[in-house]
Short mmCIF file of C-alpha atoms in Angstrom, two decimals:
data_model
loop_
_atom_site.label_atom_id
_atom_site.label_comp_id
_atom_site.label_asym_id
_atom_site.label_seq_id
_atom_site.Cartn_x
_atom_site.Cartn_y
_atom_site.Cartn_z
CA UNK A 1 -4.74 -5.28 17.69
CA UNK A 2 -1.42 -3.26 18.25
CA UNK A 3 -1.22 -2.56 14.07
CA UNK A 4 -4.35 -0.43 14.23
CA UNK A 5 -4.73 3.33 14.60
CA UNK A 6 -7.99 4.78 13.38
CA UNK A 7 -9.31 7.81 14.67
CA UNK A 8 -12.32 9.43 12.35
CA UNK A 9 -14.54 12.40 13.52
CA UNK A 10 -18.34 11.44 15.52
CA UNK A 11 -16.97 7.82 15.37
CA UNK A 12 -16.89 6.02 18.74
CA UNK A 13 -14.25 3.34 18.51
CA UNK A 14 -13.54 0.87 21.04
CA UNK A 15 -10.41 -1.38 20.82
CA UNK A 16 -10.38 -4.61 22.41
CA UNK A 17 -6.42 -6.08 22.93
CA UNK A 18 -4.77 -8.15 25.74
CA UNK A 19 -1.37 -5.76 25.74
CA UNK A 20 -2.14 -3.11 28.60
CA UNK A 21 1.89 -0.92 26.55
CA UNK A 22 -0.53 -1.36 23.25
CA UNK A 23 -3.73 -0.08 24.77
CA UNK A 24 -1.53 2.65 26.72
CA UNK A 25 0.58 4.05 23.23
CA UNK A 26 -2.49 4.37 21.18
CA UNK A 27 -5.15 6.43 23.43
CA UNK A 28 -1.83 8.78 24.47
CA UNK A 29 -2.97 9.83 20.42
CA UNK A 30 -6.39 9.13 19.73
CA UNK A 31 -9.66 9.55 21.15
CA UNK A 32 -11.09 5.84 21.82
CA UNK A 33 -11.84 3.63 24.65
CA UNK A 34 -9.88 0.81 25.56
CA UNK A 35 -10.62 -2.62 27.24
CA UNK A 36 -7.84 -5.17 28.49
CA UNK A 37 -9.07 -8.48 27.29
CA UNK A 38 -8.83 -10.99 24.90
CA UNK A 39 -10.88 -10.07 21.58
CA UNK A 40 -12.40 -13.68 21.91
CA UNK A 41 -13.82 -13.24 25.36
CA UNK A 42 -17.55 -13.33 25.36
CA UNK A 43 -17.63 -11.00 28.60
CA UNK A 44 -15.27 -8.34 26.97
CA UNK A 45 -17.38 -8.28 23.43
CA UNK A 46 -20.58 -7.69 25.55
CA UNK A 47 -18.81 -4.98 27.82
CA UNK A 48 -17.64 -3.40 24.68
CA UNK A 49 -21.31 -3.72 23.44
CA UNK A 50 -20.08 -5.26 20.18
CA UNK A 51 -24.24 -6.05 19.50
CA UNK A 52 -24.83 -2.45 18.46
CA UNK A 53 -21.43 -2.00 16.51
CA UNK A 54 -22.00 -0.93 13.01
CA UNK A 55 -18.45 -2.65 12.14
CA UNK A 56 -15.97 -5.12 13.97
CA UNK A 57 -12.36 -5.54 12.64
CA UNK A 58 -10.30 -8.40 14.10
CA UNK A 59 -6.54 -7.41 13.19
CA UNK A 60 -4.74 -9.56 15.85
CA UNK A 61 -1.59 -11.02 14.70
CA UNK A 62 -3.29 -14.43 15.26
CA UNK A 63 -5.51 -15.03 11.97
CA UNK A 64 -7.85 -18.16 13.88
CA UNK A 65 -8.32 -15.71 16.86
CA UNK A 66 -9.96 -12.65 14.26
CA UNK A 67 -12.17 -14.93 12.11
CA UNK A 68 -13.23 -16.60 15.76
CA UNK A 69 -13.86 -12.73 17.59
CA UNK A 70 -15.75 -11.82 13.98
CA UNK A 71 -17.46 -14.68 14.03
CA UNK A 72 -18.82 -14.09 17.86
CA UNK A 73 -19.42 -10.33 16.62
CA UNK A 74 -21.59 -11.09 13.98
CA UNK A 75 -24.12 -13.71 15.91
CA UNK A 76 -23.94 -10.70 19.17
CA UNK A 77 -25.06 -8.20 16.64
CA UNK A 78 -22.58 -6.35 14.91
CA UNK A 79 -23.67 -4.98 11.57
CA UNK A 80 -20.17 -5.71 9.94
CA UNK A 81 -17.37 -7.90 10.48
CA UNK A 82 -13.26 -7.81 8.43
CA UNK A 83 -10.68 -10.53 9.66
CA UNK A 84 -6.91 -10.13 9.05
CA UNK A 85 -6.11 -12.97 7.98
CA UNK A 86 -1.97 -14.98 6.53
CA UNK A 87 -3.21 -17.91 4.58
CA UNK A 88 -4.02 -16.46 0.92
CA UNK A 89 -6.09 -19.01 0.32
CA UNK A 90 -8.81 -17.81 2.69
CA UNK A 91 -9.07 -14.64 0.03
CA UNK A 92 -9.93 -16.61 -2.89
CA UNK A 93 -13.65 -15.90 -4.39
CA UNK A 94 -14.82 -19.12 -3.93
CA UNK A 95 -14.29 -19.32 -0.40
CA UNK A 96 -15.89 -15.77 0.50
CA UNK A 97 -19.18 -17.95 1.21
CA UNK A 98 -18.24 -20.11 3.48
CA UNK A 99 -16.38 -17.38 5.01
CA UNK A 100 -19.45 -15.33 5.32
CA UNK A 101 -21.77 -18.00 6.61
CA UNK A 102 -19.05 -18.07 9.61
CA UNK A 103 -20.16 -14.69 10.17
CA UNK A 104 -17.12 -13.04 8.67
CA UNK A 105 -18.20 -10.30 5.36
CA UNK A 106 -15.06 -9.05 4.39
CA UNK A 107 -11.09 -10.86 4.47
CA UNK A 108 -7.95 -8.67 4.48
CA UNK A 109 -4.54 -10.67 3.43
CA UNK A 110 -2.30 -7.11 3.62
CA UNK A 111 0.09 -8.50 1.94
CA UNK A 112 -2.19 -8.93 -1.23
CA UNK A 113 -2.94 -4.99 -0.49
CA UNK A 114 0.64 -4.21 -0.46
CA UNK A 115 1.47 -6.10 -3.70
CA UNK A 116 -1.50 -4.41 -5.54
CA UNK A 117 -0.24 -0.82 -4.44
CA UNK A 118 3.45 -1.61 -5.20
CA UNK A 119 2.12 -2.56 -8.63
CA UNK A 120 0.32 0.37 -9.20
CA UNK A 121 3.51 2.04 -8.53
CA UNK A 122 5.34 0.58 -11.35
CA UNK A 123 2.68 0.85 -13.62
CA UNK A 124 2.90 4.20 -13.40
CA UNK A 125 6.34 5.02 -12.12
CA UNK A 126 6.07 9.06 -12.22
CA UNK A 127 3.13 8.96 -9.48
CA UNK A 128 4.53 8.91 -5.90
CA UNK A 129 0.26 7.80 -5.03
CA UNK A 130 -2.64 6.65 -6.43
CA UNK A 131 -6.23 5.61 -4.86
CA UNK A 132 -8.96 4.78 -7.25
CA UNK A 133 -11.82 6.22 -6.25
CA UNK A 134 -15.67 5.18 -6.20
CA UNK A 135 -14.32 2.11 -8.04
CA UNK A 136 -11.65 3.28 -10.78
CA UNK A 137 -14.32 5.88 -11.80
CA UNK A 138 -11.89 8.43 -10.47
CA UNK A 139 -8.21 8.33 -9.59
CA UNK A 140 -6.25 10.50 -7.34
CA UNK A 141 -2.59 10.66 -8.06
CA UNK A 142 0.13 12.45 -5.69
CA UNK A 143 2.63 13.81 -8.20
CA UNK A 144 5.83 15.04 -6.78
CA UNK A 145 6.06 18.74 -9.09
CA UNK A 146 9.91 19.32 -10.54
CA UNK A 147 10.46 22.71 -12.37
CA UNK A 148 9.10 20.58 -15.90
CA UNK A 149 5.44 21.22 -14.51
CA UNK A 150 3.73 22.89 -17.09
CA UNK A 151 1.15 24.12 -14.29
CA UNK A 152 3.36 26.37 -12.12
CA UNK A 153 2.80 29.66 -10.03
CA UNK A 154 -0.61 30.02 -11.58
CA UNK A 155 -3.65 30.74 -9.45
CA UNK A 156 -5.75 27.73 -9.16
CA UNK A 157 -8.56 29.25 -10.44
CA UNK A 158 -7.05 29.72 -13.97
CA UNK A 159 -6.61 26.17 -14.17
CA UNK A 160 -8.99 23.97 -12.91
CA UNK A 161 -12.37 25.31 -14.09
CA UNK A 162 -15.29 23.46 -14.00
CA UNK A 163 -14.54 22.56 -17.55
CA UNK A 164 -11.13 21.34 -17.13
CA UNK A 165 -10.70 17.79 -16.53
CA UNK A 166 -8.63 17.39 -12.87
CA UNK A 167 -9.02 19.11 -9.68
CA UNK A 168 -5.90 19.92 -7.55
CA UNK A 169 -7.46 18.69 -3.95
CA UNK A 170 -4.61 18.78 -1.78
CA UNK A 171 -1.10 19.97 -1.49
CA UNK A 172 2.16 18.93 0.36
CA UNK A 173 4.45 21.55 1.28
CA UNK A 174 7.33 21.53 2.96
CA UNK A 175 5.71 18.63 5.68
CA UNK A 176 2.16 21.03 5.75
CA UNK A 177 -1.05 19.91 4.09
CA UNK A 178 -3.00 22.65 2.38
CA UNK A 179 -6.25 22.25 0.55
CA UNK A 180 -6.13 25.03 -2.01
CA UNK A 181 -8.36 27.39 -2.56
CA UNK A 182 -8.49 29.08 -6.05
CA UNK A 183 -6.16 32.05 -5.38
CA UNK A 184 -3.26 29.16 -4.34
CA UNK A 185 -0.79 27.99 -6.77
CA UNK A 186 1.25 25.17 -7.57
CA UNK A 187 5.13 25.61 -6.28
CA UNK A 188 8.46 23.47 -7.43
CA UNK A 189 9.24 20.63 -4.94
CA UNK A 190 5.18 20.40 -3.93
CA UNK A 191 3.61 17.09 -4.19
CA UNK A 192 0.59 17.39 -5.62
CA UNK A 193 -3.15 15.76 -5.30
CA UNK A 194 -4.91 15.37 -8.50
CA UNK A 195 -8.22 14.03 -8.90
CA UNK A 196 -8.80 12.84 -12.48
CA UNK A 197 -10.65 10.05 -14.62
CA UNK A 198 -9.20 7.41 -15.99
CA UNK A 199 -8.77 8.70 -19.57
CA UNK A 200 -6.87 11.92 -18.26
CA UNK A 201 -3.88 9.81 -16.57
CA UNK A 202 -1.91 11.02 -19.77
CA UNK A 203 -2.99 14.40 -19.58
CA UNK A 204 -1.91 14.97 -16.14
CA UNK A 205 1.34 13.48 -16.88
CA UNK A 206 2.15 15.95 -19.37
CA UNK A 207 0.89 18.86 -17.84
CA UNK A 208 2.70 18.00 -14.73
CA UNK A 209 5.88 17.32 -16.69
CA UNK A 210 6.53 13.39 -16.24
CA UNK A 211 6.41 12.88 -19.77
CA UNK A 212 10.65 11.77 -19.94
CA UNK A 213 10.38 9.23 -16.71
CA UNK A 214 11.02 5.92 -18.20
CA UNK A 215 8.42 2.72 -17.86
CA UNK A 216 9.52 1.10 -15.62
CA UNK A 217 10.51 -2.88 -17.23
CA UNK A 218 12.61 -4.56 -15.17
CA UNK A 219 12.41 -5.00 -11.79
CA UNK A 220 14.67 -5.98 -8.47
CA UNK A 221 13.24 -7.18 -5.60
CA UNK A 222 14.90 -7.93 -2.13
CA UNK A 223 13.54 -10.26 -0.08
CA UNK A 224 11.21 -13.02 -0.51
CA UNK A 225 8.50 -13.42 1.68
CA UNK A 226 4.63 -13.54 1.11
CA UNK A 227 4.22 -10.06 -0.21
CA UNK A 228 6.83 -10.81 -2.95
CA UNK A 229 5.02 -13.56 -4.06
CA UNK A 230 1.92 -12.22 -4.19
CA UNK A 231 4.16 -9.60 -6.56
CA UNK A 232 5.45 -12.26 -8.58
CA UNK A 233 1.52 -13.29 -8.97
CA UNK A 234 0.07 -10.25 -10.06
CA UNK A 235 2.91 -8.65 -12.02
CA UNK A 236 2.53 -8.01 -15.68
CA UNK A 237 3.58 -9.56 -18.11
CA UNK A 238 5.45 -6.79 -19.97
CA UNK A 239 8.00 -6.61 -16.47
CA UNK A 240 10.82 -8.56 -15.72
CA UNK A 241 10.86 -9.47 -11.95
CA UNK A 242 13.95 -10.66 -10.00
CA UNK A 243 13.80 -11.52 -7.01
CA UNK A 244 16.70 -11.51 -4.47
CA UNK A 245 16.42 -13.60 -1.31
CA UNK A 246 19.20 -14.74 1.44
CA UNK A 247 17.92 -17.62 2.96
CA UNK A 248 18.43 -20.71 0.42
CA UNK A 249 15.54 -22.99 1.52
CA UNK A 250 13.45 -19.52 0.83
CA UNK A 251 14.29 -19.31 -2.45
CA UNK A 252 13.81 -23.08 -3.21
CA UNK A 253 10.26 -22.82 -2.07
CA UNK A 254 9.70 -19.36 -4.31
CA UNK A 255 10.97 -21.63 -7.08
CA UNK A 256 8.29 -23.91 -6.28
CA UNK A 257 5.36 -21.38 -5.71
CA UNK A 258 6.33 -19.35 -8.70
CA UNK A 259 6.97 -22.39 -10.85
CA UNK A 260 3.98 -20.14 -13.15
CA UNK A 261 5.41 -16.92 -13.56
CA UNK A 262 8.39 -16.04 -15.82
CA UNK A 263 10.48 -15.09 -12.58
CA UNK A 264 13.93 -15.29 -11.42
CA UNK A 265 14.99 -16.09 -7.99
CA UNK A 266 18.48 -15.39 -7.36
CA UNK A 267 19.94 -16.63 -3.78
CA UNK A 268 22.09 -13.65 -2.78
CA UNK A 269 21.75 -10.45 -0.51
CA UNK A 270 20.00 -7.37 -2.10
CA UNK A 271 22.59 -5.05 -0.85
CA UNK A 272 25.23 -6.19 -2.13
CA UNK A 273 26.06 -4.06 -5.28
CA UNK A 274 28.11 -6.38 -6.67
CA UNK A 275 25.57 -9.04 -7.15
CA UNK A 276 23.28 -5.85 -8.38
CA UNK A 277 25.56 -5.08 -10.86
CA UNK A 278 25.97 -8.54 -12.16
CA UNK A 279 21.91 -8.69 -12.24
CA UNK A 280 22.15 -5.57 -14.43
CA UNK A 281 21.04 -3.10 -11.66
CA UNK A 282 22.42 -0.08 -14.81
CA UNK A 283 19.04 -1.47 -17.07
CA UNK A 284 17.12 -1.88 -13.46
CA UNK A 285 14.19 0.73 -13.27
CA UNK A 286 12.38 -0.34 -10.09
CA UNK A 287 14.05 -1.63 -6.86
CA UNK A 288 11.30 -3.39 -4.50
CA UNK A 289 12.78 -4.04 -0.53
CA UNK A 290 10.48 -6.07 1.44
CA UNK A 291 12.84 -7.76 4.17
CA UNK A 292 10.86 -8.22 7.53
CA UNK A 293 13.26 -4.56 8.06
CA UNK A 294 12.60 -1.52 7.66
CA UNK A 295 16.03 0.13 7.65
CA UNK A 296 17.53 -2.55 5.62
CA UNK A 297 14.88 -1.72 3.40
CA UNK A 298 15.38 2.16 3.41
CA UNK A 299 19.24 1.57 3.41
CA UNK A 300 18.95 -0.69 0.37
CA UNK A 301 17.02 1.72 -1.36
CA UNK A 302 18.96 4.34 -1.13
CA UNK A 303 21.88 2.30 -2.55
CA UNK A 304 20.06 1.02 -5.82
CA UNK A 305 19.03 4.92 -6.12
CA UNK A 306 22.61 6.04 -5.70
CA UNK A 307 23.22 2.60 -8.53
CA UNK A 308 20.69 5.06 -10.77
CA UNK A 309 17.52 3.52 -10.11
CA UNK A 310 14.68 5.79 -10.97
CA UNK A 311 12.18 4.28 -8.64
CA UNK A 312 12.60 2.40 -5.33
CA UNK A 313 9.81 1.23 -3.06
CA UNK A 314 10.63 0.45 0.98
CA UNK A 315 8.33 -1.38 2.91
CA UNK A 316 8.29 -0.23 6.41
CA UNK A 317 6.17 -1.06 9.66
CA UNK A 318 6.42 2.25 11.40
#
């Protein structure tokens, strides 16, 4: 599908897609072979020898057509099959049988990913990242370093020994990725990649000098499609979650789907600082843009920082 771009060392990827510009834009960057077809097209899956494929992803924008090409996948061969799929529904545990018996092992609904991450976010508002590793036993957490880091101009070495508790493994600066060695040090205005347990998320906030960010409590968010929702769903309890959304039938049916969740759906456009100041935009610690654009998104962000939001999260498709 044209969303893809994978490209990992002694893999050999194939990608299947019936847009010759998609095919043409992608293997300009990466190393992979292409076919022209449809990704249901028996002929194409054999020429692609999808019966020795260890995994098959079907990421079309057309959720039937991916569980049908992982479903013809699985009974040529393949070891593994993921769908993309847009009805949330198909994600829920109970169905992940029935799914699988069709010959499909794993379900994506992105925006279920994308609410989970943006959560994350929140929760922990001074973190620009954060991956849980080997599940949740360890956490990496990209912290952007201010001149309050405690950790500073120090060699590596002198901090992270093998009985301290993180491990700096990678660091942004100035657009460059560097994985430090233990003579590097830690510089103002790096963002930083710590790997950590669980119980040493406070630790490496105060050593990294995020101990004064406020928690982030209430929340604005603009636009009110299926990733806000899933939001609204997972949200908890101790945030307050507006959501702002133009179209008026929209926010009727949010009313509906949310009729659960201790959220407000106000029928308005997110840019408009008036309307953010009467929703109290001053007490507002998170700003959320998830329009179907990205510069609205980016341009709205930028206003609710310039309104003194502390944290603002764009969703973009580039």
């Amino acid at each position: 599908g044209s969303g893809t771009s994978v490209a990992k060392e002694a893999s050999d990827i194939t990608l299947i897609d019936d847009n010759a510009e998609n095919l043409e834009k992608i293997s300009r960057d990466f190393d992979l072979l292409t076919l022209e077809a449809s990704a249901t097209s028996i002929v194409a899956l054999r020429t692609a020898s999808v019966g020795s494929a260890d995994l098959f992803i079907g990421v079309t924008p057309d959720e039937h057509q991916n569980i049908v090409a992982c479903s013809l996948a699985k009974r040529m061969g393949a070891k593994r099959t993921v769908a993309r799929v847009d009805t949330y529904e198909y994600i829920e545990p109970d169905n992940q049988e029935l799914f699988r018996k069709m010959g499909v092992d794993s379900i994506i609904y992105p925006e279920s990913l994308a609410a989970k991450d943006i959560i994350n976010g929140l929760k922990m508002s001074w973190v620009r990242q954060r991956w849980d590793v080997n599940g949740g036993d360890l956490v990496m957490l990209g912290i952007k370093l201010r001149s309050t880091c405690q950790v500073l101009n120090q060699p590596l070495r002198e901090l992270c020994g093998p009985d301290d508790p993180y491990h700096v493994v990678a660091i942004k600066r100035n657009g460059e990725a560097l994985i430090p060695g233990g003579n590097d040090e830690l510089h103002e205005n790096d963002l930083a990649y710590f790997m950590t347990t669980r119980e040493y998320i406070p630790y490496i906030r105060q050593i990294s000098g995020k101990e004064h960010y406020a928690d982030v409590k209430n929340v604005i968010v603009m636009g009110g499609g299926r990733t806000a929702v899933r939001l609204a769903k997972i949200v908890p309890d101790y945030m307050n979650l507006k959501i702002v959304e133009q179209d008026e039938q929209r926010c009727e049916k949010l009313n509906t789907k949310l009729a659960d969740r201790d959220v407000m759906v106000i029928h308005g456009d997110g840019r408009d600082i008036g309307l953010l100041q009467e929703e109290g935009i001053q007490n507002t610690q998170a700003f959320v843009a998830l329009t179907g654009n990205a510069e609205t998104n980016i341009l709205a962000c930028l206003t609710a920082k310039r309104l003194g939001v502390r944290k603002t999260v764009a969703m973009v498709e580039n």
